[in-house]
Amino acid sequence: MQSRHKIIRRPKIVVIGGGTGLSVMLRGLKEKPLDITAIVTVADDGGSSGILRNELQIPPPGDIRNVLMALADAEPLLTEVLQYRFNSGTGLVGHSLGNLMLAAMTDISGDFVSGVRELSRVLAVRGQVLPAANQAIVLKAEMADGSIVTGESMIPKAGQAIRRVFIEPSDVEALPEAVEAIEQADAILVGPGSLYTSIIPNLLVPKLAEAIVNSTAVKLFVCNVMTQPGETDDYSVSDHLEAVHKHIGHHLFDYVIVNDGEIPPQIESKYAEMGAKAVHLDLDEVTRRGYQVIADRLVLFRTFLRHDAERLSHHIYKLVENWMLRKR
């Protein structure tokens, strides 16, 4: 009988997204014997990232910084220092030190991708972190009334349902290393994160989408635990999948990983005050559309609800391991 543990090499997994959810999940995944590449959105235009993007003409560093920190093997104090955000000082207030270091590394090394690579080396990052493109992209949304909202940070504030999002320039060149990572992947993992402003923008970069569609890797979608006000109000799991399908024009995923754990009523009320609620798992509809569902209690509650990184990464690794054994 073939042992489950006789995998000759580490499975290559490409994780695509942005925002806090991606960083939380990567903290769990880096503990598994996986060769990780994280491809991160470059559509962010708010806060410190937005200022550096506009003033220095570089891709926004915020999401990249968070992912680097999640995958770093650096001393906890160094990680804390890089996440430090200045709360006073003319020109410094609001900036995180990590964002400023990425901007400096970009200037020293000559381009953003090299800057990310150098900082990855300093932080002993497990795996590689790549921007979806080597330039910032502008995200726009067509709302339910036909109006167009410009800017990733402005879209959730528009107070209307999103009909579709699109990027400018629409023909932005995907980073060749990102395309190559997808082509060589054993598994491609999309999410969790803001559906329209962190996840879909990556999938709109033409060559990235094409590489994912053509890949023979197992493809997984990690669904958000809660809806996001201004983006996914009242969305079910199938609504999330339908939004991706509508934008890409393809049935991308083999598996969907979702939370089916109970959320305590007092936490539900806290989120309800912010206009968010648990994403409903409409299992029959999701399976009818041809997706296989892995459902488990995948949430932890600290200050906010977050994915249980350890439990989530266990499911992902087990699934990828089984997929590779079947392919051998």
Short mmCIF file of C-alpha atoms in Angstrom, two decimals:
data_model
loop_
_atom_site.label_atom_id
_atom_site.label_comp_id
_atom_site.label_asym_id
_atom_site.label_seq_id
_atom_site.Cartn_x
_atom_site.Cartn_y
_atom_site.Cartn_z
CA MET A 1 0.00 0.00 0.00
CA GLN A 2 1.28 3.44 -0.93
CA SER A 3 2.11 5.61 2.06
CA ARG A 4 0.37 8.97 2.26
CA HIS A 5 3.69 10.50 3.26
CA LYS A 6 5.82 9.41 0.31
CA ILE A 7 5.64 12.70 -1.51
CA ILE A 8 9.06 13.13 -3.09
CA ARG A 9 9.01 16.93 -3.24
CA ARG A 10 7.13 19.70 -1.52
CA PRO A 11 3.88 20.51 -3.31
CA LYS A 12 4.01 23.90 -5.05
CA ILE A 13 1.07 26.03 -3.97
CA VAL A 14 0.19 29.46 -5.35
CA VAL A 15 -1.97 31.61 -3.09
CA ILE A 16 -3.74 34.60 -4.68
CA GLY A 17 -5.42 37.52 -2.95
CA GLY A 18 -4.77 40.39 -0.59
CA GLY A 19 -5.88 41.88 2.70
CA THR A 20 -5.94 40.50 6.23
CA GLY A 21 -7.58 37.14 5.42
CA LEU A 22 -4.73 36.10 3.16
CA SER A 23 -2.09 36.93 5.80
CA VAL A 24 -3.96 34.98 8.51
CA MET A 25 -4.16 31.89 6.30
CA LEU A 26 -0.49 32.10 5.27
CA ARG A 27 0.59 32.03 8.93
CA GLY A 28 -0.88 28.53 9.08
CA LEU A 29 0.27 27.36 5.65
CA LYS A 30 3.93 28.27 6.23
CA GLU A 31 4.06 25.59 8.97
CA LYS A 32 3.25 22.89 6.39
CA PRO A 33 5.83 21.30 4.05
CA LEU A 34 4.72 23.41 1.08
CA ASP A 35 6.58 25.49 -1.49
CA ILE A 36 4.50 28.70 -1.26
CA THR A 37 4.20 31.56 -3.74
CA ALA A 38 1.85 34.40 -2.75
CA ILE A 39 0.57 36.61 -5.58
CA VAL A 40 -0.75 39.84 -4.13
CA THR A 41 -3.05 42.55 -5.46
CA VAL A 42 -1.64 45.93 -6.56
CA ALA A 43 -4.96 47.81 -6.65
CA ASP A 44 -4.82 49.25 -3.10
CA ASP A 45 -5.07 53.05 -3.09
CA GLY A 46 -5.97 53.92 0.51
CA GLY A 47 -3.96 55.11 3.52
CA SER A 48 -0.16 54.85 3.61
CA SER A 49 -0.09 52.60 0.52
CA GLY A 50 -2.09 55.11 -1.50
CA ILE A 51 0.18 58.01 -0.53
CA LEU A 52 3.39 56.11 -1.39
CA ARG A 53 1.82 54.83 -4.61
CA ASN A 54 0.97 58.38 -5.73
CA GLU A 55 4.09 60.17 -4.51
CA LEU A 56 6.71 57.57 -5.53
CA GLN A 57 4.92 55.96 -8.49
CA ILE A 58 5.34 52.45 -7.06
CA PRO A 59 2.83 49.63 -6.61
CA PRO A 60 1.03 49.90 -3.25
CA PRO A 61 3.16 48.17 -0.59
CA GLY A 62 0.57 47.51 2.19
CA ASP A 63 -0.82 44.10 1.21
CA ILE A 64 2.66 42.91 0.18
CA ARG A 65 4.02 44.02 3.59
CA ASN A 66 1.34 42.06 5.45
CA VAL A 67 2.04 38.92 3.44
CA LEU A 68 5.81 39.25 3.97
CA MET A 69 5.22 39.54 7.72
CA ALA A 70 2.93 36.48 7.69
CA LEU A 71 5.56 34.34 5.93
CA ALA A 72 8.59 35.75 7.75
CA ASP A 73 10.79 33.74 10.09
CA ALA A 74 12.18 36.97 11.55
CA GLU A 75 12.32 37.74 15.25
CA PRO A 76 8.87 38.81 16.59
CA LEU A 77 10.31 42.20 17.60
CA LEU A 78 11.49 42.93 14.04
CA THR A 79 8.05 42.00 12.70
CA GLU A 80 6.45 44.29 15.26
CA VAL A 81 8.80 47.15 14.29
CA LEU A 82 7.98 46.75 10.58
CA GLN A 83 4.25 46.81 11.33
CA TYR A 84 4.70 49.95 13.47
CA ARG A 85 2.60 52.86 12.25
CA PHE A 86 3.70 56.42 13.04
CA ASN A 87 1.02 58.43 14.82
CA SER A 88 2.80 61.77 14.75
CA GLY A 89 5.38 63.63 12.69
CA THR A 90 4.83 65.79 9.61
CA GLY A 91 4.84 63.53 6.57
CA LEU A 92 5.25 60.38 8.70
CA VAL A 93 1.88 60.12 10.39
CA GLY A 94 -0.13 57.14 9.14
CA HIS A 95 2.82 55.42 7.45
CA SER A 96 3.96 51.99 8.59
CA LEU A 97 7.72 51.43 8.81
CA GLY A 98 7.41 48.32 6.62
CA ASN A 99 5.80 50.34 3.82
CA LEU A 100 8.61 52.91 4.02
CA MET A 101 11.22 50.11 3.95
CA LEU A 102 9.61 48.60 0.85
CA ALA A 103 9.66 52.03 -0.80
CA ALA A 104 13.35 52.42 0.15
CA MET A 105 14.23 48.90 -1.09
CA THR A 106 12.48 49.70 -4.38
CA ASP A 107 14.60 52.84 -4.79
CA ILE A 108 17.84 51.07 -3.85
CA SER A 109 17.29 47.95 -5.98
CA GLY A 110 15.81 49.79 -8.96
CA ASP A 111 12.33 48.25 -9.11
CA PHE A 112 9.51 47.09 -6.84
CA VAL A 113 9.85 43.33 -7.48
CA SER A 114 13.57 43.41 -6.63
CA GLY A 115 12.75 45.47 -3.53
CA VAL A 116 10.25 42.82 -2.37
CA ARG A 117 12.79 40.08 -3.07
CA GLU A 118 15.51 41.83 -1.04
CA LEU A 119 13.20 42.47 1.93
CA SER A 120 12.07 38.81 1.74
CA ARG A 121 15.71 37.79 2.14
CA VAL A 122 16.21 40.08 5.16
CA LEU A 123 13.06 38.68 6.82
CA ALA A 124 13.84 35.01 6.01
CA VAL A 125 10.49 34.66 4.27
CA ARG A 126 9.32 31.06 3.71
CA GLY A 127 8.35 31.02 0.04
CA GLN A 128 8.17 33.90 -2.39
CA VAL A 129 5.94 36.95 -2.46
CA LEU A 130 5.10 38.52 -5.83
CA PRO A 131 2.94 41.47 -6.86
CA ALA A 132 0.39 40.53 -9.55
CA ALA A 133 2.04 43.16 -11.78
CA ASN A 134 5.08 45.43 -11.55
CA GLN A 135 2.91 48.55 -11.71
CA ALA A 136 -0.05 49.82 -9.74
CA ILE A 137 -3.47 49.28 -11.31
CA VAL A 138 -6.56 51.43 -10.90
CA LEU A 139 -9.68 49.52 -9.90
CA LYS A 140 -13.06 50.79 -11.06
CA ALA A 141 -16.56 49.51 -10.40
CA GLU A 142 -19.81 49.80 -12.28
CA MET A 143 -22.57 50.08 -9.70
CA ALA A 144 -26.19 48.91 -9.88
CA ASP A 145 -27.36 52.31 -11.21
CA GLY A 146 -24.72 52.30 -13.98
CA SER A 147 -22.45 54.86 -12.30
CA ILE A 148 -18.68 54.27 -12.24
CA VAL A 149 -16.70 54.53 -9.00
CA THR A 150 -12.90 54.89 -9.24
CA GLY A 151 -10.50 53.56 -6.63
CA GLU A 152 -10.33 50.42 -4.51
CA SER A 153 -10.87 52.36 -1.28
CA MET A 154 -13.92 54.22 -2.63
CA ILE A 155 -15.88 51.25 -4.03
CA PRO A 156 -17.24 49.84 -0.72
CA LYS A 157 -18.31 53.37 0.31
CA ALA A 158 -20.54 53.91 -2.74
CA GLY A 159 -23.59 52.50 -0.93
CA GLN A 160 -24.83 50.42 -3.87
CA ALA A 161 -24.57 46.88 -5.17
CA ILE A 162 -21.57 46.26 -7.42
CA ARG A 163 -22.44 45.12 -10.93
CA ARG A 164 -18.83 44.50 -12.01
CA VAL A 165 -15.27 45.69 -11.41
CA PHE A 166 -12.59 46.33 -14.02
CA ILE A 167 -8.98 47.48 -14.06
CA GLU A 168 -7.04 50.17 -15.87
CA PRO A 169 -4.92 49.63 -17.79
CA SER A 170 -6.99 46.59 -18.84
CA ASP A 171 -4.00 45.09 -20.67
CA VAL A 172 -1.61 45.37 -17.70
CA GLU A 173 1.33 42.98 -18.01
CA ALA A 174 1.29 40.22 -15.42
CA LEU A 175 4.57 39.71 -13.63
CA PRO A 176 6.32 36.90 -15.61
CA GLU A 177 7.43 35.19 -12.35
CA ALA A 178 3.79 35.12 -11.20
CA VAL A 179 2.63 33.50 -14.45
CA GLU A 180 5.47 30.97 -14.24
CA ALA A 181 4.56 30.11 -10.61
CA ILE A 182 0.95 29.41 -11.68
CA GLU A 183 2.12 27.25 -14.60
CA GLN A 184 4.28 25.15 -12.27
CA ALA A 185 1.78 24.93 -9.41
CA ASP A 186 0.34 21.72 -8.00
CA ALA A 187 -2.38 23.74 -6.25
CA ILE A 188 -3.86 27.22 -6.74
CA LEU A 189 -5.64 28.80 -3.80
CA VAL A 190 -7.79 31.92 -4.13
CA GLY A 191 -9.03 33.89 -1.10
CA PRO A 192 -9.98 34.67 1.54
CA GLY A 193 -10.26 38.45 1.24
CA SER A 194 -12.42 41.27 -0.08
CA LEU A 195 -14.09 39.72 -3.10
CA TYR A 196 -14.27 42.72 -5.42
CA THR A 197 -11.29 44.74 -4.17
CA SER A 198 -8.65 42.11 -3.21
CA ILE A 199 -9.46 38.86 -5.03
CA ILE A 200 -11.05 39.66 -8.40
CA PRO A 201 -8.49 42.41 -9.33
CA ASN A 202 -5.75 39.73 -9.47
CA LEU A 203 -7.93 37.55 -11.70
CA LEU A 204 -8.51 40.46 -14.09
CA VAL A 205 -4.80 40.67 -14.98
CA PRO A 206 -5.08 38.96 -18.40
CA LYS A 207 -2.16 36.51 -18.39
CA LEU A 208 -2.74 35.52 -14.75
CA ALA A 209 -6.35 34.55 -15.47
CA GLU A 210 -5.30 32.65 -18.60
CA ALA A 211 -2.59 30.74 -16.71
CA ILE A 212 -5.06 29.75 -13.96
CA VAL A 213 -7.67 28.57 -16.48
CA ASN A 214 -5.07 26.48 -18.36
CA SER A 215 -3.45 25.01 -15.24
CA THR A 216 -3.93 21.34 -14.35
CA ALA A 217 -3.38 22.14 -10.64
CA VAL A 218 -6.12 21.53 -8.11
CA LYS A 219 -7.94 24.87 -7.65
CA LEU A 220 -9.42 25.90 -4.31
CA PHE A 221 -11.55 28.85 -3.26
CA VAL A 222 -11.55 29.81 0.43
CA CYS A 223 -14.81 31.64 1.08
CA ASN A 224 -15.04 34.53 3.53
CA VAL A 225 -16.71 33.85 6.87
CA MET A 226 -18.66 37.14 6.94
CA THR A 227 -20.22 39.35 4.28
CA GLN A 228 -18.50 42.67 3.68
CA PRO A 229 -20.54 45.88 3.87
CA GLY A 230 -20.57 47.70 0.54
CA GLU A 231 -19.14 44.69 -1.32
CA THR A 232 -20.94 41.44 -0.60
CA ASP A 233 -24.07 42.39 1.36
CA ASP A 234 -26.36 39.33 1.74
CA TYR A 235 -24.05 37.17 -0.42
CA SER A 236 -24.21 33.39 -0.06
CA VAL A 237 -21.29 31.08 -0.90
CA SER A 238 -22.69 30.54 -4.42
CA ASP A 239 -22.96 34.33 -4.92
CA HIS A 240 -19.21 34.64 -4.26
CA LEU A 241 -18.49 31.91 -6.80
CA GLU A 242 -20.91 33.43 -9.32
CA ALA A 243 -19.13 36.82 -9.07
CA VAL A 244 -15.79 35.19 -9.94
CA HIS A 245 -17.38 33.19 -12.78
CA LYS A 246 -19.04 36.30 -14.21
CA HIS A 247 -15.78 38.24 -14.26
CA ILE A 248 -13.53 35.48 -15.59
CA GLY A 249 -15.98 33.58 -17.78
CA HIS A 250 -14.77 30.21 -16.53
CA HIS A 251 -15.60 27.66 -13.85
CA LEU A 252 -12.29 28.07 -12.04
CA PHE A 253 -12.44 25.98 -8.88
CA ASP A 254 -12.57 22.28 -8.04
CA TYR A 255 -13.13 22.77 -4.30
CA VAL A 256 -14.69 25.40 -2.06
CA ILE A 257 -13.60 25.60 1.58
CA VAL A 258 -16.25 27.16 3.82
CA ASN A 259 -16.97 27.70 7.50
CA ASP A 260 -20.00 25.88 8.89
CA GLY A 261 -19.20 26.51 12.56
CA GLU A 262 -21.69 28.38 14.70
CA ILE A 263 -20.95 32.03 15.37
CA PRO A 264 -21.99 33.06 18.93
CA PRO A 265 -25.07 35.36 18.95
CA GLN A 266 -23.23 38.21 20.75
CA ILE A 267 -20.57 38.21 18.00
CA GLU A 268 -23.24 38.08 15.27
CA SER A 269 -24.88 41.16 16.87
CA LYS A 270 -21.56 43.00 16.97
CA TYR A 271 -21.06 42.36 13.24
CA ALA A 272 -24.71 43.18 12.46
CA GLU A 273 -24.10 46.67 13.85
CA MET A 274 -21.40 47.06 11.16
CA GLY A 275 -23.76 45.69 8.49
CA ALA A 276 -22.12 42.25 8.18
CA LYS A 277 -23.48 38.75 8.71
CA ALA A 278 -22.30 35.17 8.29
CA VAL A 279 -22.00 34.04 4.66
CA HIS A 280 -24.77 31.50 4.12
CA LEU A 281 -23.67 28.10 2.81
CA ASP A 282 -26.27 27.22 0.16
CA LEU A 283 -24.83 23.74 -0.21
CA ASP A 284 -27.29 22.38 -2.80
CA GLU A 285 -26.70 25.32 -5.13
CA VAL A 286 -22.91 25.17 -4.77
CA THR A 287 -22.77 21.42 -5.50
CA ARG A 288 -25.29 21.79 -8.35
CA ARG A 289 -22.79 24.11 -10.01
CA GLY A 290 -20.12 21.41 -9.87
CA TYR A 291 -18.01 22.47 -6.89
CA GLN A 292 -16.91 20.05 -4.18
CA VAL A 293 -17.39 21.51 -0.70
CA ILE A 294 -15.17 21.14 2.34
CA ALA A 295 -17.05 22.54 5.34
CA ASP A 296 -15.72 22.70 8.89
CA ARG A 297 -15.62 24.95 11.94
CA LEU A 298 -13.01 27.34 10.61
CA VAL A 299 -13.40 30.46 12.75
CA LEU A 300 -11.66 31.90 15.77
CA PHE A 301 -12.78 34.99 17.64
CA ARG A 302 -10.33 37.45 19.14
CA THR A 303 -11.03 41.11 18.48
CA PHE A 304 -12.58 40.12 15.14
CA LEU A 305 -13.65 36.87 13.56
CA ARG A 306 -10.75 35.30 11.70
CA HIS A 307 -10.14 32.01 9.95
CA ASP A 308 -8.62 29.34 12.19
CA ALA A 309 -5.27 29.28 10.34
CA GLU A 310 -4.20 25.92 11.75
CA ARG A 311 -7.43 24.09 10.93
CA LEU A 312 -7.75 25.74 7.52
CA SER A 313 -4.15 24.92 6.53
CA HIS A 314 -4.67 21.31 7.68
CA HIS A 315 -7.59 20.92 5.22
CA ILE A 316 -5.64 22.58 2.42
CA TYR A 317 -2.54 20.47 2.93
CA LYS A 318 -4.50 17.22 3.18
CA LEU A 319 -6.37 18.03 -0.02
CA VAL A 320 -3.19 18.96 -1.94
CA GLU A 321 -1.36 15.88 -0.62
CA ASN A 322 -4.19 13.57 -1.77
CA TRP A 323 -4.34 15.30 -5.16
CA MET A 324 -0.61 14.74 -5.74
CA LEU A 325 -0.78 11.10 -4.70
CA ARG A 326 -3.64 10.56 -7.17
CA LYS A 327 -1.60 12.17 -9.96
CA ARG A 328 1.45 9.95 -9.41
#
